[in-house]
């Protein structure tokens, strides 16, 4: 019996996992990996097997959201520190 693998779904799942991991380590890489993972997972859902593509999409959305939140927090901290430094 021949096994068919959904390459786009596997790539989306791998990028989703990487986006969650890199959201905590290197936020910009996590953001990019999450966006690419979402695109690949959406394309991978067009096949018969949708489980891996759905998992990849969920992980990519979580990783992208975490990265976006961390970037926003970093920008707020930089703005606050700059404001405090200018008042000294």
mmCIF file of N, CA and C in Angstrom:
data_model
loop_
_atom_site.group_PDB
_atom_site.id
_atom_site.type_symbol
_atom_site.label_atom_id
_atom_site.label_comp_id
_atom_site.label_asym_id
_atom_site.label_seq_id
_atom_site.Cartn_x
_atom_site.Cartn_y
_atom_site.Cartn_z
ATOM 1 N N UNK A 1 0.842 -1.178 0.000
ATOM 2 C CA UNK A 1 0.000 0.000 0.000
ATOM 3 C C UNK A 1 0.890 1.245 0.000
ATOM 4 N N UNK A 2 0.556 2.173 -0.824
ATOM 5 C CA UNK A 2 1.348 3.385 -0.958
ATOM 6 C C UNK A 2 0.869 4.434 0.051
ATOM 7 N N UNK A 3 1.844 5.022 0.748
ATOM 8 C CA UNK A 3 1.501 6.075 1.694
ATOM 9 C C UNK A 3 1.707 7.423 1.021
ATOM 10 N N UNK A 4 0.716 8.267 1.138
ATOM 11 C CA UNK A 4 0.837 9.627 0.628
ATOM 12 C C UNK A 4 1.110 10.551 1.803
ATOM 13 N N UNK A 5 2.096 11.386 1.644
ATOM 14 C CA UNK A 5 2.369 12.358 2.694
ATOM 15 C C UNK A 5 2.002 13.739 2.179
ATOM 16 N N UNK A 6 1.449 14.506 3.053
ATOM 17 C CA UNK A 6 1.066 15.863 2.717
ATOM 18 C C UNK A 6 2.239 16.771 3.105
ATOM 19 N N UNK A 7 3.098 17.063 2.161
ATOM 20 C CA UNK A 7 4.324 17.800 2.436
ATOM 21 C C UNK A 7 4.047 19.196 2.972
ATOM 22 N N UNK A 8 3.042 19.845 2.452
ATOM 23 C CA UNK A 8 2.709 21.190 2.934
ATOM 24 C C UNK A 8 2.226 21.150 4.382
ATOM 25 N N UNK A 9 1.463 20.122 4.736
ATOM 26 C CA UNK A 9 0.978 20.001 6.110
ATOM 27 C C UNK A 9 2.127 19.731 7.067
ATOM 28 N N UNK A 10 3.053 18.879 6.645
ATOM 29 C CA UNK A 10 4.220 18.587 7.487
ATOM 30 C C UNK A 10 5.070 19.836 7.666
ATOM 31 N N UNK A 11 5.293 20.572 6.588
ATOM 32 C CA UNK A 11 6.070 21.814 6.677
ATOM 33 C C UNK A 11 5.362 22.836 7.565
ATOM 34 N N UNK A 12 4.043 22.931 7.443
ATOM 35 C CA UNK A 12 3.285 23.847 8.301
ATOM 36 C C UNK A 12 3.365 23.459 9.761
ATOM 37 N N UNK A 13 3.323 22.148 10.039
ATOM 38 C CA UNK A 13 3.430 21.676 11.422
ATOM 39 C C UNK A 13 4.808 21.973 11.995
ATOM 40 N N UNK A 14 5.844 21.711 11.217
ATOM 41 C CA UNK A 14 7.203 21.988 11.684
ATOM 42 C C UNK A 14 7.395 23.483 11.934
ATOM 43 N N UNK A 15 6.925 24.310 11.021
ATOM 44 C CA UNK A 15 7.054 25.763 11.212
ATOM 45 C C UNK A 15 6.199 26.256 12.376
ATOM 46 N N UNK A 16 5.057 25.618 12.608
ATOM 47 C CA UNK A 16 4.241 25.975 13.765
ATOM 48 C C UNK A 16 4.956 25.684 15.071
ATOM 49 N N UNK A 17 5.600 24.516 15.149
ATOM 50 C CA UNK A 17 6.368 24.177 16.355
ATOM 51 C C UNK A 17 7.530 25.148 16.531
ATOM 52 N N UNK A 18 8.230 25.419 15.436
ATOM 53 C CA UNK A 18 9.354 26.359 15.515
ATOM 54 C C UNK A 18 8.903 27.764 15.890
ATOM 55 N N UNK A 19 7.734 28.171 15.418
ATOM 56 C CA UNK A 19 7.271 29.526 15.745
ATOM 57 C C UNK A 19 6.958 29.663 17.226
ATOM 58 N N UNK A 20 6.425 28.609 17.837
ATOM 59 C CA UNK A 20 6.159 28.663 19.281
ATOM 60 C C UNK A 20 7.471 28.699 20.056
ATOM 61 N N UNK A 21 8.438 27.881 19.642
ATOM 62 C CA UNK A 21 9.732 27.853 20.335
ATOM 63 C C UNK A 21 10.463 29.179 20.170
ATOM 64 N N UNK A 22 10.534 29.661 18.923
ATOM 65 C CA UNK A 22 11.265 30.904 18.672
ATOM 66 C C UNK A 22 10.523 32.145 19.155
ATOM 67 N N UNK A 23 9.266 32.026 19.491
ATOM 68 C CA UNK A 23 8.546 33.173 20.054
ATOM 69 C C UNK A 23 9.181 33.592 21.371
ATOM 70 N N UNK A 24 9.744 32.628 22.100
ATOM 71 C CA UNK A 24 10.379 32.928 23.377
ATOM 72 C C UNK A 24 11.865 33.243 23.244
ATOM 73 N N UNK A 25 12.502 32.776 22.177
ATOM 74 C CA UNK A 25 13.945 32.961 22.033
ATOM 75 C C UNK A 25 14.295 34.123 21.103
ATOM 76 N N UNK A 26 13.867 34.009 19.851
ATOM 77 C CA UNK A 26 14.127 35.035 18.839
ATOM 78 C C UNK A 26 12.781 35.424 18.240
ATOM 79 N N UNK A 27 12.217 36.486 18.741
ATOM 80 C CA UNK A 27 10.834 36.830 18.445
ATOM 81 C C UNK A 27 10.592 37.057 16.961
ATOM 82 N N UNK A 28 11.507 37.705 16.275
ATOM 83 C CA UNK A 28 11.292 38.003 14.859
ATOM 84 C C UNK A 28 11.278 36.729 14.020
ATOM 85 N N UNK A 29 12.137 35.767 14.369
ATOM 86 C CA UNK A 29 12.150 34.498 13.644
ATOM 87 C C UNK A 29 10.844 33.750 13.896
ATOM 88 N N UNK A 30 10.361 33.797 15.140
ATOM 89 C CA UNK A 30 9.085 33.165 15.461
ATOM 90 C C UNK A 30 7.923 33.782 14.707
ATOM 91 N N UNK A 31 7.970 35.082 14.525
ATOM 92 C CA UNK A 31 6.914 35.778 13.792
ATOM 93 C C UNK A 31 6.911 35.372 12.313
ATOM 94 N N UNK A 32 8.086 35.346 11.719
ATOM 95 C CA UNK A 32 8.186 34.967 10.300
ATOM 96 C C UNK A 32 7.810 33.500 10.102
ATOM 97 N N UNK A 33 8.321 32.620 10.974
ATOM 98 C CA UNK A 33 8.009 31.188 10.858
ATOM 99 C C UNK A 33 6.518 30.950 11.054
ATOM 100 N N UNK A 34 5.886 31.696 11.940
ATOM 101 C CA UNK A 34 4.456 31.548 12.167
ATOM 102 C C UNK A 34 3.624 31.955 10.961
ATOM 103 N N UNK A 35 3.997 33.044 10.338
ATOM 104 C CA UNK A 35 3.253 33.514 9.164
ATOM 105 C C UNK A 35 3.400 32.531 8.008
ATOM 106 N N UNK A 36 4.623 32.067 7.766
ATOM 107 C CA UNK A 36 4.837 31.086 6.694
ATOM 108 C C UNK A 36 4.125 29.774 7.033
ATOM 109 N N UNK A 37 4.138 29.391 8.317
ATOM 110 C CA UNK A 37 3.450 28.176 8.741
ATOM 111 C C UNK A 37 1.948 28.248 8.528
ATOM 112 N N UNK A 38 1.366 29.413 8.757
ATOM 113 C CA UNK A 38 -0.070 29.584 8.514
ATOM 114 C C UNK A 38 -0.384 29.405 7.033
ATOM 115 N N UNK A 39 0.421 30.012 6.179
ATOM 116 C CA UNK A 39 0.191 29.917 4.731
ATOM 117 C C UNK A 39 0.304 28.468 4.259
ATOM 118 N N UNK A 40 1.356 27.771 4.695
ATOM 119 C CA UNK A 40 1.540 26.386 4.267
ATOM 120 C C UNK A 40 0.455 25.470 4.831
ATOM 121 N N UNK A 41 0.018 25.724 6.046
ATOM 122 C CA UNK A 41 -1.025 24.894 6.646
ATOM 123 C C UNK A 41 -2.364 25.083 5.939
ATOM 124 N N UNK A 42 -2.658 26.301 5.542
ATOM 125 C CA UNK A 42 -3.904 26.547 4.810
ATOM 126 C C UNK A 42 -3.867 25.825 3.470
ATOM 127 N N UNK A 43 -2.723 25.866 2.796
ATOM 128 C CA UNK A 43 -2.603 25.142 1.526
ATOM 129 C C UNK A 43 -2.634 23.632 1.747
ATOM 130 N N UNK A 44 -2.091 23.166 2.869
ATOM 131 C CA UNK A 44 -2.080 21.744 3.175
ATOM 132 C C UNK A 44 -3.438 21.185 3.545
ATOM 133 N N UNK A 45 -4.343 22.036 3.985
ATOM 134 C CA UNK A 45 -5.693 21.585 4.353
ATOM 135 C C UNK A 45 -6.537 21.215 3.138
ATOM 136 N N UNK A 46 -6.066 21.496 1.949
ATOM 137 C CA UNK A 46 -6.834 21.187 0.745
ATOM 138 C C UNK A 46 -6.731 19.714 0.366
ATOM 139 N N UNK A 47 -5.887 18.938 1.069
ATOM 140 C CA UNK A 47 -5.768 17.517 0.772
ATOM 141 C C UNK A 47 -6.775 16.726 1.612
ATOM 142 N N UNK A 48 -6.741 15.413 1.462
ATOM 143 C CA UNK A 48 -7.688 14.568 2.184
ATOM 144 C C UNK A 48 -7.368 14.483 3.671
ATOM 145 N N UNK A 49 -6.094 14.415 3.993
ATOM 146 C CA UNK A 49 -5.688 14.326 5.398
ATOM 147 C C UNK A 49 -5.478 15.743 5.936
ATOM 148 N N UNK A 50 -6.317 16.136 6.855
ATOM 149 C CA UNK A 50 -6.278 17.522 7.332
ATOM 150 C C UNK A 50 -5.742 17.663 8.750
ATOM 151 N N UNK A 51 -5.460 16.551 9.436
ATOM 152 C CA UNK A 51 -5.070 16.607 10.841
ATOM 153 C C UNK A 51 -3.785 17.365 11.089
ATOM 154 N N UNK A 52 -2.738 17.022 10.351
ATOM 155 C CA UNK A 52 -1.456 17.695 10.539
ATOM 156 C C UNK A 52 -1.530 19.152 10.117
ATOM 157 N N UNK A 53 -2.271 19.431 9.072
ATOM 158 C CA UNK A 53 -2.393 20.814 8.610
ATOM 159 C C UNK A 53 -3.123 21.658 9.644
ATOM 160 N N UNK A 54 -4.149 21.081 10.265
ATOM 161 C CA UNK A 54 -4.886 21.821 11.302
ATOM 162 C C UNK A 54 -3.996 22.073 12.515
ATOM 163 N N UNK A 55 -3.241 21.054 12.925
ATOM 164 C CA UNK A 55 -2.328 21.228 14.060
ATOM 165 C C UNK A 55 -1.267 22.278 13.740
ATOM 166 N N UNK A 56 -0.748 22.252 12.509
ATOM 167 C CA UNK A 56 0.239 23.249 12.109
ATOM 168 C C UNK A 56 -0.328 24.650 12.096
ATOM 169 N N UNK A 57 -1.586 24.765 11.648
ATOM 170 C CA UNK A 57 -2.215 26.080 11.619
ATOM 171 C C UNK A 57 -2.428 26.611 13.040
ATOM 172 N N UNK A 58 -2.891 25.748 13.942
ATOM 173 C CA UNK A 58 -3.124 26.176 15.322
ATOM 174 C C UNK A 58 -1.816 26.596 15.980
ATOM 175 N N UNK A 59 -0.773 25.780 15.826
ATOM 176 C CA UNK A 59 0.520 26.132 16.418
ATOM 177 C C UNK A 59 1.100 27.399 15.793
ATOM 178 N N UNK A 60 0.933 27.567 14.500
ATOM 179 C CA UNK A 60 1.440 28.768 13.839
ATOM 180 C C UNK A 60 0.707 30.017 14.314
ATOM 181 N N UNK A 61 -0.596 29.900 14.506
ATOM 182 C CA UNK A 61 -1.366 31.051 15.010
ATOM 183 C C UNK A 61 -0.935 31.389 16.433
ATOM 184 N N UNK A 62 -0.733 30.368 17.260
ATOM 185 C CA UNK A 62 -0.284 30.604 18.638
ATOM 186 C C UNK A 62 1.104 31.244 18.632
ATOM 187 N N UNK A 63 2.019 30.710 17.828
ATOM 188 C CA UNK A 63 3.373 31.269 17.763
ATOM 189 C C UNK A 63 3.398 32.689 17.239
ATOM 190 N N UNK A 64 2.599 32.968 16.220
ATOM 191 C CA UNK A 64 2.527 34.319 15.668
ATOM 192 C C UNK A 64 1.940 35.292 16.686
ATOM 193 N N UNK A 65 0.912 34.847 17.399
ATOM 194 C CA UNK A 65 0.302 35.707 18.415
ATOM 195 C C UNK A 65 1.280 36.011 19.547
ATOM 196 N N UNK A 66 1.971 34.975 20.023
ATOM 197 C CA UNK A 66 2.955 35.194 21.089
ATOM 198 C C UNK A 66 4.064 36.137 20.628
ATOM 199 N N UNK A 67 4.558 35.916 19.423
ATOM 200 C CA UNK A 67 5.614 36.791 18.905
ATOM 201 C C UNK A 67 5.128 38.227 18.777
ATOM 202 N N UNK A 68 3.915 38.409 18.280
ATOM 203 C CA UNK A 68 3.353 39.759 18.167
ATOM 204 C C UNK A 68 3.200 40.436 19.517
ATOM 205 N N UNK A 69 2.744 39.685 20.507
ATOM 206 C CA UNK A 69 2.599 40.243 21.862
ATOM 207 C C UNK A 69 3.954 40.627 22.432
ATOM 208 N N UNK A 70 4.966 39.759 22.239
ATOM 209 C CA UNK A 70 6.299 40.061 22.764
ATOM 210 C C UNK A 70 6.919 41.268 22.066
ATOM 211 N N UNK A 71 6.700 41.404 20.770
ATOM 212 C CA UNK A 71 7.213 42.576 20.046
ATOM 213 C C UNK A 71 6.526 43.840 20.559
ATOM 214 N N UNK A 72 5.219 43.788 20.759
ATOM 215 C CA UNK A 72 4.491 44.959 21.278
ATOM 216 C C UNK A 72 4.977 45.329 22.679
ATOM 217 N N UNK A 73 5.198 44.322 23.514
ATOM 218 C CA UNK A 73 5.706 44.600 24.869
ATOM 219 C C UNK A 73 7.103 45.204 24.824
ATOM 220 N N UNK A 74 7.950 44.686 23.929
ATOM 221 C CA UNK A 74 9.309 45.226 23.805
ATOM 222 C C UNK A 74 9.276 46.676 23.341
ATOM 223 N N UNK A 75 8.396 46.982 22.392
ATOM 224 C CA UNK A 75 8.280 48.366 21.926
ATOM 225 C C UNK A 75 7.769 49.287 23.027
ATOM 226 N N UNK A 76 6.853 48.800 23.851
ATOM 227 C CA UNK A 76 6.365 49.604 24.977
ATOM 228 C C UNK A 76 7.466 49.861 25.997
ATOM 229 N N UNK A 77 8.268 48.840 26.257
ATOM 230 C CA UNK A 77 9.372 49.005 27.207
ATOM 231 C C UNK A 77 10.396 49.996 26.678
ATOM 232 N N UNK A 78 10.727 49.891 25.405
ATOM 233 C CA UNK A 78 11.703 50.814 24.807
ATOM 234 C C UNK A 78 11.157 52.244 24.850
ATOM 235 N N UNK A 79 9.875 52.405 24.546
ATOM 236 C CA UNK A 79 9.283 53.749 24.602
ATOM 237 C C UNK A 79 9.269 54.318 26.011
ATOM 238 N N UNK A 80 8.978 53.473 26.993
ATOM 239 C CA UNK A 80 8.944 53.933 28.380
ATOM 240 C C UNK A 80 10.324 54.295 28.861
ATOM 241 N N UNK A 81 11.315 53.464 28.555
ATOM 242 C CA UNK A 81 12.689 53.743 28.971
ATOM 243 C C UNK A 81 13.188 55.021 28.293
ATOM 244 N N UNK A 82 12.863 55.211 27.023
ATOM 245 C CA UNK A 82 13.253 56.427 26.327
ATOM 246 C C UNK A 82 12.607 57.658 26.934
ATOM 247 N N UNK A 83 11.355 57.527 27.347
ATOM 248 C CA UNK A 83 10.659 58.647 27.968
ATOM 249 C C UNK A 83 11.262 58.992 29.323
ATOM 250 N N UNK A 84 11.577 57.961 30.089
ATOM 251 C CA UNK A 84 12.172 58.191 31.401
ATOM 252 C C UNK A 84 13.577 58.790 31.243
ATOM 253 N N UNK A 85 14.336 58.286 30.278
ATOM 254 C CA UNK A 85 15.702 58.781 30.078
ATOM 255 C C UNK A 85 15.709 60.238 29.631
ATOM 256 N N UNK A 86 14.712 60.638 28.874
ATOM 257 C CA UNK A 86 14.696 62.031 28.394
ATOM 258 C C UNK A 86 14.300 63.002 29.502
ATOM 259 N N UNK A 87 13.658 62.489 30.551
ATOM 260 C CA UNK A 87 13.257 63.361 31.663
ATOM 261 C C UNK A 87 14.356 63.508 32.713
ATOM 262 N N UNK A 88 15.457 62.767 32.596
ATOM 263 C CA UNK A 88 16.509 62.863 33.608
ATOM 264 C C UNK A 88 17.394 64.041 33.410
#
